[in-house]
Amino acid sequence: MSRGFLASSLVVLCVGAVFGASAPPRSARPRPIALFLDDVSPATRKNAAAGIVALGGRVLHAFDDVLVVELPAGGELRASRLPGVLEVALNGVASAPRRRGQGPWFGRAAWNAIARDTGTADPGREAPGPIEDDALTPPEVSLDAVRAASRSLAGVQGGTRQTLSTATVTTLSAPFGATALNTSEFLAGAVSVNVVLVESDGTIEPSSESWSLARENEVVSGIAAGFEWIRLQEPQASLRFVYHVIPGRTDARGRTGYEPIRHAADPLGSTGEDRWATQILGKIGYTSGDRFARSRAWASDTRAADGTDWAVNVFVVDSLADVDGMFADGRFAYCFIGGPHLVMTYDNQAWGIARMDMVLRHELLHAFYAFDEYATSGCDCSSHRGYLDGANVNCAACNAVAQACVMISNGDALCDATRRHLGWADLDGDGAIDVMGQDPDTFLDAIPANVCSPPVLTGLASVVAATNRNTYPGTTHPSISVNRISGVEFRVDGSPWMQAQPIGGSWGIPQGRFSAASPVLVPGSHHLEARAVDDFGNRDVAPGALDVVVHAAVAALGDSVRAVRSGGGLAISWGACGGATAYRIYRRSSPSAAESLVAETPSTNWTDSSASTGYYQVRPVDACGGERSD
Ligand SMILES: [Zn+2]
């Protein structure tokens, strides 16, 4: 009896261990809804997004014309009344509402793909096989080359825009600690996604492929579904995506004189990608350096403009007319490890357009340092990389019991090894993935040990970045945090915490100065503490602390001063003032003359032996050296 009970308990535990790392079922999560926007201006989009945040919601996927959002229960009606919101959709929609401005816009198709439940496996969509040799090391590009290529970062120092000394908040062009080279270091926070639907214009060689609006929508909705699947894998990563689509059919920036699918992909050479991608990046505005410097600069500029943490560029080459959906060298989908871009064809060889989401998610994870794990990839279990430096222990070539994983089969599973490569591991055991779970720091400015009026605490609150352990060659790997300070709390002698105020700005920044005016305190010793809080809910567990002795305020002297002639001088006396540690005597020769300090005494009388006339003022001095003159 007891034996049977024990056995069933173990079964329950095992199930928990297997499924514990997976996304919770969709029914347990807030259901995303879509806001169709009135027009496609960035201002409308930003205002609507700000409205969603004010309602306590989050924007999960932002397209030009549609915001896919998560709201607290019952928020739909209020969201529908936000300025710029034309219509709210709870489910997929047959047609987009009429709006101002020219299209094409892809939000409706993307929303329909996202609205389908992507949290469960679809047995009809197994992978046809691994995508061979699709993870490539990009050539090393210097920070100077990326800055030179950039349209918005030129001349700006890379990395942190915050300083410890300034109270002024500057616009962040990168997450805390990142440089323009670090556009995809770990997969958490907000990600900008540039999508180019590459179109041939026949100017250099004959064009044999031409996009249609219907197929553009298929591609963008497949990409969005792939990102939604990724988002659902790790709620703690707080993933959000902002999309910018350049359809070459209607946007000249996405056009090339070549017909890319007729050439080798040649990702590292000069006969394929180099020709058309360099051309297109030039049309987008990136004319300096090779395609890797241009692509990285585009990613860096996009995240700066969007205020996101990371960015990845996605080039999709049309292959509808092509017989095998592959480039001439057999490639059809590949990604540069650590970014800045990935390339796919429209129908991805045997995968087909219906599996675009599956191809996207595998390739995208390479941009964030995930390894291939299929047996023929040449993987080995001792290789290691990623922000948390994980070994490739789920490699099927050396692990006979490798877990199912998107990096093996592109299926619906995500293994623990890949999670660690992306930064999704709780190595410090605090219940939060390390890249999000670092407690912020609180630094207090010094104040006098003795005070006679309520003390004002000031200091600096700062997020703390998890250590970047990535040793992958080719670029620097600084420690980076995507968290933001959301407040500072302070208290006196263990009282309930109170809110400090940001100095010269508002919260929502990686580092910021604060000020906290303490309440009036009774005389005696007091213990003051302040702790920073970030937007992920981390609190400084070792608050900044100061001890201070508060002295009573000194009482006024009133009318108690008396003066009498004494010998050749003048004897002055006054009544004692509560809280006074001394008295200062000032003298003037006439009512309009300048005063001078002639004595300081702890007594309540003093004789001026040098003068028999004069004008005197006595001021009590408090324990902090301050005078009271009334
Ligand atoms: Zn791969």
XYZ file of C-alpha atoms and ligand atoms in Angstrom:
631
model
C 0.000 0.000 0.000
C 2.602 2.512 1.074
C 4.891 1.265 -1.703
C 2.235 1.977 -4.333
C 1.654 5.439 -2.934
C 5.368 6.191 -3.103
C 5.547 5.056 -6.720
C 2.713 7.322 -7.801
C 4.323 10.264 -6.005
C 7.487 9.723 -8.004
C 5.544 9.725 -11.231
C 4.077 13.095 -10.378
C 7.524 14.478 -9.581
C 8.947 13.224 -12.863
C 6.176 14.829 -14.863
C 6.876 18.085 -13.090
C 10.570 17.845 -13.902
C 9.961 17.179 -17.569
C 7.402 19.909 -18.135
C 8.524 22.386 -15.497
C 10.638 24.383 -17.902
C 7.950 24.678 -20.578
C 5.678 27.669 -21.047
C 2.509 27.436 -18.985
C -0.630 26.490 -20.930
C -2.146 29.422 -22.759
C -5.279 29.256 -20.626
C -3.170 30.245 -17.589
C -1.780 33.360 -19.242
C -3.435 36.680 -20.068
C -4.777 36.297 -23.567
C -3.220 38.692 -26.103
C -5.579 41.028 -27.912
C -5.005 43.246 -30.951
C -5.470 46.998 -31.258
C -5.975 48.139 -34.856
C -4.612 51.667 -35.108
C -6.280 54.615 -36.789
C -3.238 55.404 -38.911
C 0.300 54.141 -39.288
C 2.265 57.090 -37.943
C 4.909 56.364 -35.301
C 3.290 59.011 -33.084
C -0.053 57.199 -33.085
C 1.669 53.923 -32.312
C 3.712 55.432 -29.478
C 0.692 57.160 -27.931
C -1.388 53.996 -28.039
C 1.489 51.982 -26.558
C 1.870 54.522 -23.747
C -1.866 54.223 -23.103
C -1.571 50.452 -22.802
C 1.258 50.793 -20.293
C -0.819 53.311 -18.316
C -3.610 50.720 -18.176
C -1.166 48.255 -16.611
C -0.701 46.310 -19.847
C 2.231 45.467 -22.122
C 2.753 45.655 -25.858
C 3.913 42.202 -26.998
C 4.167 42.683 -30.763
C 4.189 46.122 -32.387
C 3.469 46.459 -36.114
C 2.913 49.737 -37.962
C -0.844 49.225 -37.958
C -1.496 46.803 -35.097
C -0.381 46.449 -31.492
C -0.754 42.989 -29.978
C -1.074 43.617 -26.263
C -1.612 41.943 -22.927
C -3.990 43.718 -20.526
C -5.209 43.216 -16.978
C -8.634 41.565 -16.851
C -11.386 43.808 -18.151
C -9.018 46.281 -19.830
C -10.357 45.741 -23.361
C -13.026 48.418 -23.193
C -10.637 51.049 -21.869
C -8.070 50.074 -24.508
C -10.688 50.553 -27.233
C -11.122 54.175 -26.110
C -7.417 55.054 -26.302
C -6.573 57.823 -28.800
C -5.600 56.372 -32.172
C -7.228 52.987 -31.561
C -9.709 52.148 -34.296
C -10.803 48.714 -33.200
C -9.982 46.031 -30.639
C -9.884 42.387 -31.750
C -10.012 39.502 -29.294
C -9.648 36.857 -32.009
C -8.463 36.579 -35.585
C -10.175 38.941 -38.034
C -11.314 38.413 -41.639
C -10.378 41.886 -42.841
C -8.605 44.905 -41.468
C -10.653 47.989 -40.613
C -10.374 50.994 -42.935
C -7.679 53.410 -41.940
C -5.765 56.357 -43.265
C -2.455 56.011 -45.065
C -1.035 53.721 -47.699
C -0.105 50.097 -47.185
C 0.732 47.401 -47.415
C 0.630 46.798 -43.685
C 1.060 43.360 -42.264
C -0.360 43.597 -38.765
C -3.673 41.902 -39.560
C -2.097 38.772 -41.017
C 0.460 38.687 -38.216
C -2.262 39.035 -35.577
C -4.226 36.193 -37.127
C -1.138 34.002 -36.894
C -0.442 35.044 -33.301
C -4.093 34.581 -32.298
C -3.868 30.915 -33.222
C -2.738 28.949 -30.201
C 0.921 28.280 -30.821
C 1.483 26.799 -27.378
C 0.671 23.236 -28.389
C 2.368 20.885 -30.812
C 0.834 20.332 -34.226
C 1.498 16.741 -35.273
C 0.910 17.659 -38.904
C 3.951 19.910 -39.003
C 6.900 17.705 -38.128
C 10.248 18.915 -39.398
C 11.397 17.358 -42.682
C 14.958 17.189 -41.298
C 17.697 19.352 -39.842
C 18.745 22.551 -41.572
C 22.337 21.681 -42.357
C 25.275 23.993 -41.709
C 23.074 27.012 -40.981
C 24.936 28.639 -38.077
C 27.855 30.733 -39.245
C 30.478 32.803 -37.468
C 30.377 36.353 -38.846
C 33.692 38.049 -39.646
C 34.963 40.354 -36.925
C 33.768 43.943 -37.270
C 35.202 46.770 -35.177
C 33.111 49.132 -33.117
C 34.615 51.993 -35.129
C 33.416 50.405 -38.364
C 29.882 50.058 -36.983
C 29.900 53.651 -35.744
C 31.156 54.841 -39.113
C 28.336 52.950 -40.827
C 25.686 54.113 -38.371
C 23.330 56.930 -39.218
C 22.641 57.883 -35.621
C 25.601 56.721 -33.556
C 28.412 58.434 -35.437
C 30.662 60.232 -33.010
C 28.830 58.882 -29.983
C 30.764 56.764 -27.543
C 29.600 53.184 -27.506
C 28.079 51.664 -24.460
C 26.600 53.282 -21.447
C 25.127 56.718 -21.943
C 24.557 57.154 -18.233
C 27.176 58.525 -15.893
C 27.351 58.418 -12.154
C 27.712 62.173 -11.826
C 24.920 63.634 -13.861
C 21.359 64.097 -12.793
C 20.271 64.527 -16.397
C 18.916 61.483 -18.110
C 20.123 61.101 -21.657
C 18.355 59.032 -24.234
C 19.526 55.462 -24.155
C 20.721 54.083 -27.462
C 21.490 50.649 -26.037
C 20.691 48.651 -22.926
C 22.878 49.326 -19.886
C 26.444 48.263 -20.627
C 25.978 47.361 -24.311
C 27.885 48.773 -27.270
C 26.735 48.992 -30.870
C 28.381 45.578 -31.405
C 26.110 43.886 -28.865
C 22.754 43.758 -30.626
C 21.756 40.219 -29.545
C 23.641 39.073 -26.434
C 20.798 37.391 -24.516
C 17.156 36.795 -25.334
C 15.146 38.870 -22.871
C 13.470 42.255 -23.022
C 12.414 44.109 -26.153
C 13.669 43.072 -29.592
C 13.426 45.078 -32.814
C 12.950 42.967 -35.938
C 13.749 44.372 -39.373
C 12.290 42.237 -42.170
C 13.320 42.801 -45.794
C 11.313 40.989 -48.442
C 14.030 41.122 -51.093
C 12.716 41.948 -54.576
C 14.675 41.756 -57.847
C 14.186 44.705 -60.218
C 15.868 43.284 -63.336
C 18.443 46.073 -63.644
C 21.510 43.814 -63.491
C 20.132 40.442 -64.512
C 16.682 39.109 -65.446
C 14.123 38.985 -62.673
C 12.443 35.608 -62.260
C 10.739 36.084 -58.882
C 8.123 38.656 -57.912
C 6.433 38.987 -54.572
C 2.678 39.341 -54.144
C 0.844 40.916 -51.227
C -0.639 37.539 -50.284
C 2.800 35.918 -50.049
C 4.280 38.885 -48.219
C 1.552 38.407 -45.633
C 2.367 34.695 -45.415
C 6.000 35.451 -44.651
C 5.399 38.187 -42.076
C 2.701 36.189 -40.296
C 4.998 33.137 -40.220
C 7.790 35.239 -38.732
C 5.440 36.754 -36.138
C 4.154 33.286 -35.192
C 7.754 32.154 -34.744
C 8.456 35.071 -32.405
C 5.244 34.430 -30.474
C 6.334 30.812 -29.947
C 9.702 32.031 -28.653
C 7.990 34.546 -26.360
C 5.779 31.865 -24.839
C 8.762 29.666 -23.935
C 9.980 31.893 -21.093
C 7.579 34.317 -19.382
C 10.411 35.607 -17.167
C 12.265 36.874 -20.239
C 9.503 39.482 -20.683
C 9.935 39.380 -24.463
C 8.352 42.040 -26.672
C 8.904 42.583 -30.383
C 8.785 45.638 -32.641
C 8.623 44.904 -36.383
C 9.671 46.979 -39.374
C 8.872 45.387 -42.737
C 10.444 46.586 -45.985
C 8.570 44.894 -48.839
C 10.756 45.308 -51.925
C 7.679 45.022 -54.171
C 6.431 48.430 -53.018
C 9.476 49.882 -51.214
C 12.481 50.657 -53.421
C 14.846 50.169 -50.501
C 14.169 46.421 -50.605
C 15.112 45.996 -54.273
C 18.275 44.676 -55.901
C 19.448 44.348 -59.490
C 20.290 40.690 -58.837
C 17.934 37.712 -58.623
C 19.306 36.314 -55.341
C 17.827 32.801 -55.529
C 19.732 32.086 -58.762
C 23.069 32.563 -57.009
C 24.823 30.703 -54.260
C 23.942 32.068 -50.839
C 27.675 32.208 -50.153
C 27.135 33.757 -46.711
C 30.809 34.487 -46.038
C 31.965 35.045 -49.628
C 31.402 37.619 -52.331
C 29.262 35.824 -54.925
C 25.849 35.743 -53.230
C 24.573 37.567 -50.184
C 27.374 40.092 -50.482
C 26.006 41.377 -53.807
C 22.338 41.893 -52.998
C 22.518 42.515 -49.248
C 25.215 45.178 -49.581
C 23.124 46.883 -52.263
C 19.936 46.843 -50.184
C 21.647 47.987 -46.985
C 23.036 50.901 -49.021
C 19.532 51.838 -50.151
C 18.310 51.704 -46.574
C 20.995 54.259 -45.807
C 24.026 52.204 -44.789
C 26.710 53.018 -47.314
C 29.920 52.638 -45.321
C 31.805 49.410 -44.693
C 30.982 45.835 -45.622
C 27.549 44.257 -45.215
C 28.337 43.051 -41.682
C 29.217 46.560 -40.476
C 26.162 47.954 -42.293
C 23.811 45.306 -40.980
C 25.071 45.689 -37.406
C 24.748 49.469 -37.635
C 21.177 49.093 -38.917
C 20.320 46.815 -36.015
C 21.955 49.179 -33.535
C 20.231 52.253 -34.986
C 16.860 50.496 -35.040
C 16.992 49.558 -31.390
C 18.067 53.103 -30.511
C 15.113 54.528 -32.435
C 12.669 51.993 -30.986
C 14.042 52.157 -27.449
C 14.385 48.375 -27.475
C 17.178 46.220 -26.086
C 18.198 44.183 -29.117
C 17.650 44.002 -32.858
C 17.933 41.389 -35.595
C 17.665 41.828 -39.371
C 15.793 39.185 -41.375
C 16.219 38.949 -45.150
C 13.688 36.788 -46.989
C 14.516 35.968 -50.590
C 11.654 35.037 -52.905
C 11.875 31.469 -54.237
C 8.358 30.698 -55.486
C 9.426 30.129 -59.097
C 12.662 28.407 -58.146
C 12.372 24.630 -58.458
C 13.859 23.632 -55.094
C 13.471 26.749 -52.916
C 17.222 26.777 -52.339
C 20.121 28.999 -53.308
C 22.512 27.534 -55.901
C 24.763 26.179 -53.145
C 21.914 24.282 -51.450
C 21.401 26.743 -48.618
C 17.931 28.045 -47.817
C 18.055 29.293 -44.207
C 21.044 30.413 -42.166
C 21.992 32.816 -39.433
C 25.118 34.526 -38.162
C 25.901 33.517 -34.581
C 25.363 36.560 -32.378
C 23.723 38.395 -35.307
C 23.357 40.762 -36.993
C 21.150 38.987 -39.532
C 19.609 35.810 -40.847
C 18.508 34.825 -44.331
C 15.625 32.578 -45.387
C 13.977 31.765 -48.707
C 10.222 32.069 -49.208
C 9.527 28.348 -49.149
C 12.621 27.084 -47.381
C 13.310 23.957 -49.447
C 11.210 21.018 -48.206
C 9.902 23.004 -45.241
C 7.456 25.083 -47.246
C 5.931 28.446 -46.400
C 3.571 26.771 -43.879
C 6.574 26.065 -41.662
C 8.122 29.552 -41.910
C 7.590 30.011 -38.150
C 9.528 26.806 -37.406
C 12.460 27.837 -39.593
C 12.470 31.375 -38.171
C 12.584 30.267 -34.548
C 15.524 27.916 -35.097
C 17.495 30.540 -37.014
C 16.633 33.372 -34.657
C 17.938 31.446 -31.656
C 21.327 31.175 -33.390
C 21.454 35.002 -33.387
C 21.311 34.748 -29.581
C 24.110 32.133 -29.474
C 22.105 28.881 -29.439
C 24.017 25.873 -30.806
C 22.881 23.374 -33.393
C 22.242 20.039 -31.696
C 21.386 17.655 -34.554
C 23.853 14.795 -34.908
C 25.114 15.747 -38.382
C 25.859 19.349 -37.364
C 29.328 18.415 -36.143
C 28.321 19.485 -32.641
C 30.168 18.224 -29.592
C 29.119 18.244 -25.954
C 32.126 20.228 -24.706
C 31.675 23.306 -26.887
C 30.250 26.179 -24.901
C 28.994 29.707 -25.475
C 26.220 32.170 -24.734
C 25.746 34.844 -22.086
C 25.721 32.219 -19.305
C 28.331 30.131 -21.115
C 26.468 26.858 -21.441
C 28.015 23.678 -22.828
C 26.329 22.036 -25.802
C 25.339 19.024 -23.690
C 22.185 18.285 -25.678
C 24.177 17.624 -28.851
C 22.699 14.444 -30.330
C 26.115 13.319 -31.613
C 27.452 12.804 -28.087
C 24.309 12.608 -25.938
C 22.395 9.381 -26.502
C 19.464 10.679 -24.459
C 19.328 14.199 -25.860
C 16.040 15.997 -25.115
C 13.748 16.973 -27.973
C 14.696 20.521 -28.932
C 14.079 23.188 -31.502
C 17.822 23.150 -32.193
C 17.624 19.473 -33.234
C 14.365 19.185 -35.093
C 12.763 22.655 -35.092
C 9.873 21.048 -33.227
C 7.872 22.463 -30.349
C 10.310 21.591 -27.562
C 13.032 23.750 -26.076
C 15.712 21.938 -24.103
C 17.531 23.128 -20.990
C 20.887 23.373 -22.778
C 19.489 25.789 -25.374
C 17.742 27.756 -22.636
C 21.076 28.377 -20.981
C 22.654 29.453 -24.292
C 19.921 32.107 -24.573
C 20.472 33.306 -20.976
C 17.447 31.473 -19.552
C 19.030 29.744 -16.577
C 18.815 30.424 -12.855
C 22.402 29.636 -11.898
C 22.284 31.676 -8.685
C 19.135 29.887 -7.535
C 17.077 32.968 -6.676
C 14.068 31.829 -8.675
C 14.670 34.202 -11.587
C 16.659 33.686 -14.768
C 20.031 35.312 -14.120
C 19.863 37.862 -16.929
C 16.735 39.413 -15.361
C 17.155 38.540 -11.688
C 20.063 40.685 -10.510
C 19.203 42.880 -7.530
C 19.830 46.590 -8.119
C 22.302 48.619 -6.045
C 21.636 51.706 -3.917
C 24.409 54.207 -3.147
C 23.800 56.933 -0.544
C 25.529 60.315 -0.528
C 27.197 61.191 2.777
C 25.260 63.422 5.176
C 26.520 65.004 8.465
C 26.539 62.614 11.417
C 24.689 65.233 13.463
C 21.636 67.033 12.164
C 19.227 69.515 13.688
C 16.548 69.443 10.980
C 14.937 66.459 9.200
C 17.681 64.875 7.024
C 17.297 64.535 3.247
C 18.722 61.333 1.797
C 20.136 61.531 -1.714
C 21.952 58.927 -3.776
C 22.136 56.822 -6.889
C 20.093 53.760 -7.818
C 21.545 51.442 -10.441
C 20.571 48.207 -12.104
C 23.149 45.426 -11.855
C 24.068 43.357 -14.904
C 24.551 39.610 -14.679
C 28.123 38.748 -15.628
C 28.496 38.089 -19.338
C 30.443 34.826 -19.487
C 30.350 34.499 -23.251
C 33.778 33.763 -24.707
C 32.618 33.467 -28.313
C 35.308 35.094 -30.453
C 34.907 37.997 -32.812
C 33.340 40.609 -30.553
C 33.496 41.957 -27.031
C 30.966 40.680 -24.510
C 30.316 43.337 -21.852
C 27.903 42.652 -19.023
C 24.506 44.074 -19.928
C 21.216 44.667 -18.137
C 17.868 45.277 -19.826
C 16.234 46.115 -16.498
C 15.287 49.636 -15.486
C 15.044 51.297 -12.090
C 11.344 51.640 -11.300
C 11.612 53.291 -7.884
C 13.568 53.796 -4.670
C 12.109 53.060 -1.248
C 13.377 54.480 2.058
C 12.596 54.084 5.729
C 13.678 55.257 9.175
C 14.308 52.890 12.095
C 12.545 49.993 10.347
C 9.341 51.923 9.645
C 7.204 50.919 6.634
C 8.979 51.758 3.356
C 8.188 55.121 1.769
C 8.742 56.286 -1.819
C 11.755 58.428 -2.704
C 11.594 60.838 -5.642
C 13.692 60.758 -8.838
C 15.918 63.816 -9.282
C 15.750 65.585 -12.621
C 13.628 63.095 -14.486
C 11.572 60.020 -13.947
C 12.151 56.354 -13.308
C 12.439 53.845 -16.135
C 16.181 54.283 -16.569
C 19.112 51.991 -15.695
C 20.684 54.503 -13.322
C 19.152 57.511 -11.659
C 19.616 59.820 -8.705
C 16.985 60.120 -6.039
C 16.037 62.222 -3.075
C 14.071 61.278 0.032
C 13.022 63.814 2.664
C 12.674 62.052 5.974
C 9.825 62.951 8.326
C 10.481 65.042 11.462
C 12.398 62.856 13.891
C 12.597 63.005 17.676
C 16.072 63.871 19.031
C 18.372 60.863 19.254
C 20.032 58.275 16.983
C 18.247 57.084 13.844
C 18.947 54.471 11.171
C 18.097 55.518 7.607
C 17.875 53.033 4.711
C 17.133 53.233 0.986
C 16.749 50.435 -1.548
C 16.353 50.522 -5.314
C 13.631 48.520 -7.074
C 13.697 47.562 -10.762
C 10.961 46.926 -13.286
C 11.409 43.164 -12.963
C 10.568 43.402 -9.239
C 14.144 42.954 -7.988
C 14.949 44.872 -4.788
C 18.319 45.722 -3.327
C 18.612 43.142 -0.527
C 21.426 45.118 1.121
C 19.919 48.619 1.262
C 22.146 51.671 1.455
C 22.180 52.695 5.144
C 23.289 55.669 7.258
C 23.148 56.435 10.977
C 22.458 59.950 12.079
C 22.027 61.740 15.419
C 19.135 64.183 15.380
C 19.371 67.121 17.792
C 16.522 69.274 18.973
C 15.971 72.505 17.110
C 17.179 75.469 19.189
C 14.566 77.693 20.814
C 14.313 81.416 20.065
C 16.019 83.902 22.358
C 13.042 86.241 22.504
C 13.318 89.520 24.428
C 15.530 88.261 27.236
C 18.713 90.231 26.428
C 19.759 92.810 29.048
C 22.806 95.133 29.081
C 24.251 97.204 31.948
C 27.411 99.347 32.248
C 30.087 97.513 34.131
C 33.309 99.373 34.914
C 34.539 100.705 31.555
C 32.556 98.134 29.567
C 29.154 96.613 29.071
C 27.781 93.456 30.783
C 25.291 91.556 28.590
C 23.075 88.682 29.788
C 20.205 86.654 28.349
C 17.918 83.759 29.159
C 18.946 80.205 28.288
C 17.493 78.746 25.047
C 16.458 75.091 24.865
C 18.749 73.121 22.536
C 21.486 75.776 22.469
C 25.084 74.588 22.845
C 26.566 78.121 22.643
C 25.673 81.733 21.987
C 27.290 84.119 19.520
C 27.436 87.852 20.205
C 27.510 90.291 17.270
C 28.220 94.003 17.578
C 27.673 97.106 15.410
C 28.885 100.571 16.106
C 25.649 102.060 14.767
C 22.337 100.574 13.629
C 23.398 100.844 9.979
C 27.001 99.639 10.391
C 28.183 96.161 9.452
C 28.047 93.663 12.258
C 31.011 91.637 13.490
C 31.234 88.549 15.647
C 32.857 89.539 18.956
C 32.372 86.468 21.086
C 31.047 82.904 21.331
C 30.287 81.448 24.744
C 28.401 78.568 26.327
C 27.331 80.928 29.154
C 24.283 83.154 29.266
C 26.282 86.318 29.907
C 29.332 88.102 28.545
C 31.041 91.407 29.259
C 32.350 93.607 26.482
C 35.272 95.357 28.256
C 36.307 97.239 25.071
C 33.158 99.284 24.595
C 30.663 101.201 26.644
C 28.263 101.802 23.753
C 27.221 99.729 20.782
C 24.451 97.689 19.287
C 24.467 93.964 20.120
C 22.663 90.828 18.950
C 22.909 87.470 20.694
C 22.134 84.322 18.656
C 21.789 80.828 20.094
C 23.800 78.113 18.322
C 22.425 74.586 17.894
C 24.331 71.297 18.166
C 24.980 71.383 14.430
C 26.596 74.819 14.466
C 23.564 76.613 13.058
C 22.395 79.935 14.498
C 18.906 81.097 15.188
C 18.553 84.851 14.663
C 14.872 85.549 15.299
Zn 20.886 25.642 -37.011
